[in-house]
Amino acid sequence: MKPLRKIIFWCHLLTAVTAGLVILTMSVTGVLLTYERQIIAWADRRACHVVPAAGAKRLSVETLLNQVRESQAGTAPAIITLSADPAAPMAVGLANGRNVFVNPYTGEVLGEGSPGVRNFFRAVTGWHRWLGAGGENRAAARAVTGACNLGFLFIVLSGFYLWWPRTLKWSQLRNVLWFRRGLPGKARDFNWHNVIGFWSLVPLFIITLSGVVISYPWASNLVYRAVGELPPAPRAAPGQSPGNAGFQLTGLDRLWERAEQQMPGWHTISLRLPTAAGAPLVFTLDQGNGGQPQKRAQLTLKAGSGEVVSWEPFSGYSAGRKLRTILRFAHTGEAGGLAGQTLAGLASAGSAFLVWTGLALAWRRCRAWRTRRAKVAAGVLA
């Protein structure tokens, strides 16, 4: 083995052994989170089903919000989301963190959807990001997952280097491009490790690279600098919205209609209620599945006149902001729609097998080394 290849091999092996269990945890939870958005939406719709009567028309947004305020006494609405689907309820996020769903035709509060499903995915996300840690321990756990993700990026890149055949002959490529039957344990693990690693290379590179960008401010800033832009100023950590129980609803219907006209073919429109009187209203319009930033835009209107303060479609972003935003949703595959999510989920499953086969190969190598040492020691003593 050439010196450079040997150095890279041992760095690859030691990084994998050190970070293996954390990478395995992130991989398994990544698989479980593959269709999180769709499963939650499906569960909420089953729990809060809406069957519009023939010819029924939705109540105005002002009327619906008034009824929510009356039914949720003491808790102000903070954000509202309306879907273009006639059978979908209106979602209202309350200031205390709860979500309720409202029949858009009657104003009846249908409940909180499926809290069990939401809690399950919240727990899985907690393990994916913080290894299940809570409170003050999350910062340390996030540092561990961030470092292991960075290590995984190195494993992916070095693994491709180590995979590359010394001579590009079909007889050699065939052995590392597809699964072979009837192999003993070590050869089988080696074959699986090579095959899965090759076919997972591109999606895993995107997932790990975007994970590094999400984890480290320096990596996020590097995205902007790579296209010749200055990084934006750091944002304050988002806190829980206090809502606005005193927000004046008069005129909201007119502003909502103006927002609908801004993006024909919208799928959802969301509005975070302003917390200060007279503050502009910021609408988020989405033509995608909720995780496709290229199909989303923000419209800011003046509270009184409805005059457009700003219109920010994805096409209007700078190159750096486009790239940084896409990377955020490339991590989950959502930027590519359902196909992208499926590919990301398969890659996450593949990474779990890579960890398993990699650790198995490392264990066999360690055991063989100990056996050789024992034989040498026995020969010396003899």
JSON list of C-alpha atoms in Angstrom, two decimals, residues 37-38 81 267-268 270 284-296 325 328-329 332 334-335 337-338 341:
[
{"chain": "A", "resi": 37, "resn": "ARG", "atom": "CA", "xyz": [-43.70, 16.23, 6.95]},
{"chain": "A", "resi": 38, "resn": "GLN", "atom": "CA", "xyz": [-46.07, 13.98, 4.99]},
{"chain": "A", "resi": 81, "resn": "THR", "atom": "CA", "xyz": [-51.74, 28.73, 7.83]},
{"chain": "A", "resi": 267, "resn": "HIS", "atom": "CA", "xyz": [-50.58, 25.70, -2.01]},
{"chain": "A", "resi": 268, "resn": "THR", "atom": "CA", "xyz": [-50.37, 27.32, 1.42]},
{"chain": "A", "resi": 270, "resn": "SER", "atom": "CA", "xyz": [-48.99, 31.53, 6.32]},
{"chain": "A", "resi": 284, "resn": "THR", "atom": "CA", "xyz": [-45.24, 33.29, 3.38]},
{"chain": "A", "resi": 285, "resn": "LEU", "atom": "CA", "xyz": [-46.60, 31.87, 0.14]},
{"chain": "A", "resi": 286, "resn": "ASP", "atom": "CA", "xyz": [-45.69, 28.35, -0.90]},
{"chain": "A", "resi": 287, "resn": "GLN", "atom": "CA", "xyz": [-46.30, 26.46, -4.14]},
{"chain": "A", "resi": 288, "resn": "GLY", "atom": "CA", "xyz": [-44.36, 23.40, -2.99]},
{"chain": "A", "resi": 289, "resn": "ASN", "atom": "CA", "xyz": [-44.50, 20.82, -0.21]},
{"chain": "A", "resi": 290, "resn": "GLY", "atom": "CA", "xyz": [-43.22, 23.11, 2.54]},
{"chain": "A", "resi": 291, "resn": "GLY", "atom": "CA", "xyz": [-39.60, 22.03, 2.14]},
{"chain": "A", "resi": 292, "resn": "GLN", "atom": "CA", "xyz": [-38.87, 23.44, -1.32]},
{"chain": "A", "resi": 293, "resn": "PRO", "atom": "CA", "xyz": [-37.48, 26.95, -0.83]},
{"chain": "A", "resi": 294, "resn": "GLN", "atom": "CA", "xyz": [-37.32, 27.51, -4.59]},
{"chain": "A", "resi": 295, "resn": "LYS", "atom": "CA", "xyz": [-41.13, 27.45, -4.61]},
{"chain": "A", "resi": 296, "resn": "ARG", "atom": "CA", "xyz": [-41.62, 29.79, -1.66]},
{"chain": "A", "resi": 325, "resn": "THR", "atom": "CA", "xyz": [-31.14, 28.07, 1.59]},
{"chain": "A", "resi": 328, "resn": "ARG", "atom": "CA", "xyz": [-30.64, 23.62, 4.38]},
{"chain": "A", "resi": 329, "resn": "PHE", "atom": "CA", "xyz": [-33.34, 21.57, 2.65]},
{"chain": "A", "resi": 332, "resn": "THR", "atom": "CA", "xyz": [-33.38, 16.24, 4.25]},
{"chain": "A", "resi": 334, "resn": "GLU", "atom": "CA", "xyz": [-36.97, 17.99, 0.64]},
{"chain": "A", "resi": 335, "resn": "ALA", "atom": "CA", "xyz": [-35.59, 20.49, -1.85]},
{"chain": "A", "resi": 337, "resn": "GLY", "atom": "CA", "xyz": [-39.58, 16.94, -3.53]},
{"chain": "A", "resi": 338, "resn": "LEU", "atom": "CA", "xyz": [-40.77, 13.43, -2.71]},
{"chain": "A", "resi": 341, "resn": "GLN", "atom": "CA", "xyz": [-36.72, 12.77, 0.31]}
]
